[in-house]
JSON list of C-alpha atoms in Angstrom, two decimals:
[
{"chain": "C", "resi": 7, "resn": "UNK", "atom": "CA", "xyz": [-59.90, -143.61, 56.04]},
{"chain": "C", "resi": 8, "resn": "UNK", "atom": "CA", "xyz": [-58.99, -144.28, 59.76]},
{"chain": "C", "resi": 9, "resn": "UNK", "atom": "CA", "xyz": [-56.03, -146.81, 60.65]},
{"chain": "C", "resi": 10, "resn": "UNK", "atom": "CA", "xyz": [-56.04, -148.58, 64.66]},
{"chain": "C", "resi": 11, "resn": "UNK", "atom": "CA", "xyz": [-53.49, -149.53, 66.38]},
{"chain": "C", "resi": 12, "resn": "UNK", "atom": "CA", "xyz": [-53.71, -151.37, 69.59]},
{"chain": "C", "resi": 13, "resn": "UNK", "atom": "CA", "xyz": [-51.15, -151.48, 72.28]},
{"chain": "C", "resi": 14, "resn": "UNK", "atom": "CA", "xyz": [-51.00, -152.24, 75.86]},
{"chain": "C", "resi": 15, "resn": "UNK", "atom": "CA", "xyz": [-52.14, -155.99, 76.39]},
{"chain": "C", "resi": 16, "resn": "UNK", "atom": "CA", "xyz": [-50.02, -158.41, 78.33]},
{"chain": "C", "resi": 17, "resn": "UNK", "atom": "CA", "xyz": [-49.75, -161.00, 80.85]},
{"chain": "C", "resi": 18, "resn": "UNK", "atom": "CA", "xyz": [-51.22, -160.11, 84.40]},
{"chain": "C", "resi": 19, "resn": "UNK", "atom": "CA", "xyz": [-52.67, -161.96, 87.57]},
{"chain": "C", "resi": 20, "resn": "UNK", "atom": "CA", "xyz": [-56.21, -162.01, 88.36]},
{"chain": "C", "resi": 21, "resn": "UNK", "atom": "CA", "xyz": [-57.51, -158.78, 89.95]},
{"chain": "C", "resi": 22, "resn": "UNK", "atom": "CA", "xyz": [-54.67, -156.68, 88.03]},
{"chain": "C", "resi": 23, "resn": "UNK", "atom": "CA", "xyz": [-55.18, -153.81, 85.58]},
{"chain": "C", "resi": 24, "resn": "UNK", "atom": "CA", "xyz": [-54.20, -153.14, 82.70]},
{"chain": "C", "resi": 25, "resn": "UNK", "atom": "CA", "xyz": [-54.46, -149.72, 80.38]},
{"chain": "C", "resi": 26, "resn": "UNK", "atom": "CA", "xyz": [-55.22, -150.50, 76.67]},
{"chain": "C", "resi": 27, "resn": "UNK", "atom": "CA", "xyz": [-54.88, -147.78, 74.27]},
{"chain": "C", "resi": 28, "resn": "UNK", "atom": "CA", "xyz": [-55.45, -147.42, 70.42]},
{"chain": "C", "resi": 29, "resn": "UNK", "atom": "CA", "xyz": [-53.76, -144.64, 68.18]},
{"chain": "C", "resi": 30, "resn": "UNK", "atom": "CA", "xyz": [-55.61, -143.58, 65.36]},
{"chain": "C", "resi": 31, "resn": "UNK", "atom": "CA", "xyz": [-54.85, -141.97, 62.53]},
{"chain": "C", "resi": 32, "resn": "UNK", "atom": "CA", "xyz": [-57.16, -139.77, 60.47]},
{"chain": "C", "resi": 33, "resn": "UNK", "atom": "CA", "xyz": [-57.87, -135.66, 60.90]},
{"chain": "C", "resi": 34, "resn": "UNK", "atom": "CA", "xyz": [-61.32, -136.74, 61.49]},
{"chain": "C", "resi": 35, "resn": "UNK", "atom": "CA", "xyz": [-60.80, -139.01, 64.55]},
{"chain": "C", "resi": 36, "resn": "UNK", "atom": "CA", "xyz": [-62.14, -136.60, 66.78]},
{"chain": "C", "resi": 37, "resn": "UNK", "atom": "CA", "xyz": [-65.64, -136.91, 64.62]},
{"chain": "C", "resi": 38, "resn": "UNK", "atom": "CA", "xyz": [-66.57, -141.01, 65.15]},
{"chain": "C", "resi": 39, "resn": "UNK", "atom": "CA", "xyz": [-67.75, -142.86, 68.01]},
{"chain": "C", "resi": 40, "resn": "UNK", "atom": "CA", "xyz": [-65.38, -145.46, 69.03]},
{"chain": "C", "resi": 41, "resn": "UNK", "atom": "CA", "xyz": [-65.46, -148.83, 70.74]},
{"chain": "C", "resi": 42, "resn": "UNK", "atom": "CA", "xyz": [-63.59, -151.76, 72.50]},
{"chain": "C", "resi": 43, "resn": "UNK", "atom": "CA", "xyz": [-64.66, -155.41, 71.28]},
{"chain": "C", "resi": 44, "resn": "UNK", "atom": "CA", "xyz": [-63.03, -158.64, 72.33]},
{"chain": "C", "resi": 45, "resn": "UNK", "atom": "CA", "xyz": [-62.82, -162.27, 70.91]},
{"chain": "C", "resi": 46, "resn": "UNK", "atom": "CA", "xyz": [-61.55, -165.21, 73.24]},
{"chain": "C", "resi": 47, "resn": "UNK", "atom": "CA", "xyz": [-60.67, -168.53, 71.37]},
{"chain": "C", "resi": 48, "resn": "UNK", "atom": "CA", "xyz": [-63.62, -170.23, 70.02]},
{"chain": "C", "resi": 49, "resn": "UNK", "atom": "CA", "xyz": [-65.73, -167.44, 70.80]},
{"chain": "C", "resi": 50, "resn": "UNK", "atom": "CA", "xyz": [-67.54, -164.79, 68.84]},
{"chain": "C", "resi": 51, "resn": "UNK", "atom": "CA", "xyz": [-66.16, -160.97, 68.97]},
{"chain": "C", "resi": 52, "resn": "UNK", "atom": "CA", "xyz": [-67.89, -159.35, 71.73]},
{"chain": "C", "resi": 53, "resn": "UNK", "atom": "CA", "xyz": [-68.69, -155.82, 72.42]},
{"chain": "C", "resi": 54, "resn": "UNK", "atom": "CA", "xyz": [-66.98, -154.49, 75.56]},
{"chain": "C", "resi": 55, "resn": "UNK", "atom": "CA", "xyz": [-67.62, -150.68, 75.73]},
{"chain": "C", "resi": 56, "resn": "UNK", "atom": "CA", "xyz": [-68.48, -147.57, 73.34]},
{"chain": "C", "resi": 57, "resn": "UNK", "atom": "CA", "xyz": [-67.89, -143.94, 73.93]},
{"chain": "C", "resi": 58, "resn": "UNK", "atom": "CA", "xyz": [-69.31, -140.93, 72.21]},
{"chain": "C", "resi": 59, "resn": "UNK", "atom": "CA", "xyz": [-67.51, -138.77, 69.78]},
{"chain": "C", "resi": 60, "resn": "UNK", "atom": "CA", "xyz": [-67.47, -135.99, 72.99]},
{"chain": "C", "resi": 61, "resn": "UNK", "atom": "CA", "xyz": [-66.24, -138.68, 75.33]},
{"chain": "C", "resi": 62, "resn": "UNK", "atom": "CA", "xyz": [-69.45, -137.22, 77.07]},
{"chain": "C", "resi": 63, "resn": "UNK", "atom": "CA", "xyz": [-71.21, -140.58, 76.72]},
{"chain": "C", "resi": 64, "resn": "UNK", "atom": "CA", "xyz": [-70.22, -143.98, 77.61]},
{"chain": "C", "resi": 65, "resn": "UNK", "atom": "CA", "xyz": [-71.71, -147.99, 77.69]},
{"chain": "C", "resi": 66, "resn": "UNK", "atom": "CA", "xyz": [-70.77, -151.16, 78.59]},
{"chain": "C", "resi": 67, "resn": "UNK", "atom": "CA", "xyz": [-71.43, -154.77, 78.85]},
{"chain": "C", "resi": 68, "resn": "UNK", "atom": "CA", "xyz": [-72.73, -156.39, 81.87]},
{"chain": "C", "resi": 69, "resn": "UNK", "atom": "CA", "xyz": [-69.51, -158.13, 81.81]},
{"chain": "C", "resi": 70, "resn": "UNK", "atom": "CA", "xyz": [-67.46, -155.44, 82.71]},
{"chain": "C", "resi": 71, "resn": "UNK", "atom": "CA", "xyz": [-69.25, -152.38, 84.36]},
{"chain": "C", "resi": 72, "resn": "UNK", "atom": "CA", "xyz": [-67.90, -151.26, 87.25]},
{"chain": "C", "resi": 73, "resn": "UNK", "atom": "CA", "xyz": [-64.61, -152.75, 86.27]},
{"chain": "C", "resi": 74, "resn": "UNK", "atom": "CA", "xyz": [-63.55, -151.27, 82.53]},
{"chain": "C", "resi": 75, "resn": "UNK", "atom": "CA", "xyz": [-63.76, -147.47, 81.56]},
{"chain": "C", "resi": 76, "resn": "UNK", "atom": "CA", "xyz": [-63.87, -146.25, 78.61]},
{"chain": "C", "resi": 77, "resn": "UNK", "atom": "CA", "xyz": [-62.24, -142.20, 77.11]},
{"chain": "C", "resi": 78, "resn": "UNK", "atom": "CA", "xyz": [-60.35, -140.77, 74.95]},
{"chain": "C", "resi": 79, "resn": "UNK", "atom": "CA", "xyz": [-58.13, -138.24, 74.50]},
{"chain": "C", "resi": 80, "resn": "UNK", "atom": "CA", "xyz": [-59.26, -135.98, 70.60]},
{"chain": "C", "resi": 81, "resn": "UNK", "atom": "CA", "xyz": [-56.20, -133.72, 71.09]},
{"chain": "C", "resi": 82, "resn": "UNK", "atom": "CA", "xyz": [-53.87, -136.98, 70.83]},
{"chain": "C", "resi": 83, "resn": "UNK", "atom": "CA", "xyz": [-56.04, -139.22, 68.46]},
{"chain": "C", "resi": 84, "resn": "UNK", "atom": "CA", "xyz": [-56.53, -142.30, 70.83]},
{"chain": "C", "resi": 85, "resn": "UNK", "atom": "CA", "xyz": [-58.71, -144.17, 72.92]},
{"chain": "C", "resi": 86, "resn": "UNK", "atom": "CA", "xyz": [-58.20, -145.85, 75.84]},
{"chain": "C", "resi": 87, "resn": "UNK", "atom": "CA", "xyz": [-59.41, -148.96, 77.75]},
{"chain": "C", "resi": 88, "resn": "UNK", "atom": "CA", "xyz": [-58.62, -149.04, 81.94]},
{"chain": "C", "resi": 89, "resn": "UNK", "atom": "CA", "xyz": [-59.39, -152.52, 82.55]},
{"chain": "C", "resi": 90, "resn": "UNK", "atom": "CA", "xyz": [-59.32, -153.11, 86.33]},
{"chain": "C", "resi": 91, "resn": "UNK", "atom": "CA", "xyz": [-60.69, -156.29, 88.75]},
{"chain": "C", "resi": 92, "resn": "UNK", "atom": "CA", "xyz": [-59.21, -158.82, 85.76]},
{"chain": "C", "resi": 93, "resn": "UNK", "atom": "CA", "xyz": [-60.42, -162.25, 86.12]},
{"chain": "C", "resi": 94, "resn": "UNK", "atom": "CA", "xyz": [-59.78, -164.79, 83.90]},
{"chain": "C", "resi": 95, "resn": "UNK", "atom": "CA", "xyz": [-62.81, -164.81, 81.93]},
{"chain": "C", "resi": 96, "resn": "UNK", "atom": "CA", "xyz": [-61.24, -161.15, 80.66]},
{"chain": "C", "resi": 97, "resn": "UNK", "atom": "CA", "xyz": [-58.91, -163.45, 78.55]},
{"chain": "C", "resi": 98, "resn": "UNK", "atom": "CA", "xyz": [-59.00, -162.24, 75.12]},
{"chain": "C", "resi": 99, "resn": "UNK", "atom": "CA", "xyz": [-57.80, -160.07, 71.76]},
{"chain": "C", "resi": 100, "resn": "UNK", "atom": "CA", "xyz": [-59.27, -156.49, 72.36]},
{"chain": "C", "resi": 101, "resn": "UNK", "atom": "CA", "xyz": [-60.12, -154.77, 69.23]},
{"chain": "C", "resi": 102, "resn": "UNK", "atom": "CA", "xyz": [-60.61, -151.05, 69.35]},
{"chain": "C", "resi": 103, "resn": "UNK", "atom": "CA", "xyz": [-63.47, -150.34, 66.50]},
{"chain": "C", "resi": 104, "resn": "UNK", "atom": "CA", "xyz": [-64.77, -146.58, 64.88]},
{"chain": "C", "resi": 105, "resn": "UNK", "atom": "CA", "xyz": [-68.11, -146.22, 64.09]},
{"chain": "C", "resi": 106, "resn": "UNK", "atom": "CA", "xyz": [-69.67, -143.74, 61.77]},
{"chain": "C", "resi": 107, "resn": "UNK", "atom": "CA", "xyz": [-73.35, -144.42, 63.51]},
{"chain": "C", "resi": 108, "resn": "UNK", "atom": "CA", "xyz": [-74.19, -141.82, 65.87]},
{"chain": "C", "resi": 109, "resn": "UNK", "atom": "CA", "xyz": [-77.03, -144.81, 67.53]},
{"chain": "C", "resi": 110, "resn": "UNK", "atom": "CA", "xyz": [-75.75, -146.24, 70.34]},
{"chain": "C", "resi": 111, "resn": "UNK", "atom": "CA", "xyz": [-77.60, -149.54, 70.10]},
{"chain": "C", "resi": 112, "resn": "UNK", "atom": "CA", "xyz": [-76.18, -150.16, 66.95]},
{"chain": "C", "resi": 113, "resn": "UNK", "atom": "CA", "xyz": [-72.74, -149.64, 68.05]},
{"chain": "C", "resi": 114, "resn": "UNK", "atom": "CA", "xyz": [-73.29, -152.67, 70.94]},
{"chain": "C", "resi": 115, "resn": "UNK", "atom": "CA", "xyz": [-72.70, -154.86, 67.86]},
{"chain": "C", "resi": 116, "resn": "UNK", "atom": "CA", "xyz": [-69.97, -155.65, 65.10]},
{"chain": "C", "resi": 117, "resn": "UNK", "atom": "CA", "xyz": [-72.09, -154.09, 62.40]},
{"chain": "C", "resi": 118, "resn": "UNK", "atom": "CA", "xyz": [-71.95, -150.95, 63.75]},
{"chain": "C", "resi": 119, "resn": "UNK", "atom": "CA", "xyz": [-68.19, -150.37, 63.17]},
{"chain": "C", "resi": 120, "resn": "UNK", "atom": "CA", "xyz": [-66.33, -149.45, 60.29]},
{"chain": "C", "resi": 121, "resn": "UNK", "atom": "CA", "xyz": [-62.80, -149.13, 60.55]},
{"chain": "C", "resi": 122, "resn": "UNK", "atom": "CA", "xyz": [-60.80, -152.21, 63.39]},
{"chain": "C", "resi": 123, "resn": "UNK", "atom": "CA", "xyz": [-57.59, -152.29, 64.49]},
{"chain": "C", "resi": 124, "resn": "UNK", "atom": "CA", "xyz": [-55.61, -155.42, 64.58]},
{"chain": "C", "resi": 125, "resn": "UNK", "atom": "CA", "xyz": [-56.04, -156.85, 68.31]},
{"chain": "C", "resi": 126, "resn": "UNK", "atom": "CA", "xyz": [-53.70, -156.82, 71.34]},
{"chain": "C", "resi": 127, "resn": "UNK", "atom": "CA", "xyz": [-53.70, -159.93, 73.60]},
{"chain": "C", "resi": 128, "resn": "UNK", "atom": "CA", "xyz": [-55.00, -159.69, 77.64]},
{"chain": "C", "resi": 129, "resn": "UNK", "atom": "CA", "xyz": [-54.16, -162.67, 79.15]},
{"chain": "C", "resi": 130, "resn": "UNK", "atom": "CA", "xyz": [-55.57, -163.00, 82.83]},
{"chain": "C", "resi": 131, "resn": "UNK", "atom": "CA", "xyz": [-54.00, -165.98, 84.78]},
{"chain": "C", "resi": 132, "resn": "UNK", "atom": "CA", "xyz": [-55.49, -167.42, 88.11]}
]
């Protein structure tokens, strides 16, 4: 069993940053593929980045490349999110996702994901 925990969302101006992370618990963290989704209101849960169990591999949505990077840290257990550039349209609850599928397509989707964490709210104002 792995448990998320999302911190690090907040209030900022457009073209801010912001630095999510997400503890996990779990001696086999190190092991799954993780990923950032994120839902704005009325909106489906949308995939945002994925990163390798290595860290050695990362993807992203259109949406955000250039702008977001994905890592994490296996010696501490947690995942991070450096979300830079925010515009409005960033609005949303970030969910940080583990996957047991080692195929990255699969992992650009909600399917792919078996343990969630609970969400922490980015709010980009104009």
């Amino acid at each position: 069993q792995v448990q998320l925990v999302e911190s690090g969302g907040g209030l900022v101006q457009a073209g801010g940053s912001l630095r999510l992370s997400c503890a996990t618990s779990g001696r086999t963290f190190s092991a799954y593929p993780m990923g950032w989704f994120r839902q704005a209101p009325g909106k489906e849960r949308d995939f945002v980045a994925t990163i390798s169990w290595t860290g050695g591999n990362t993807y992203y949505a259109d949406s955000v490349k250039g702008r977001f990077t994905i890592s994490r840290d296996n010696a501490k257990n947690a995942i991070y999110l450096q979300m830079n550039s925010l515009t409005p349209e960033d609005t949303a609850v970030y969910y940080c996702a583990a996957s047991k599928d080692l195929v990255v397509s699969r992992r650009y989707s909600r399917s792919g994901y078996d343990y969630w964490g609970q969400g922490t709210q980015v709010t980009v104002s104009s």
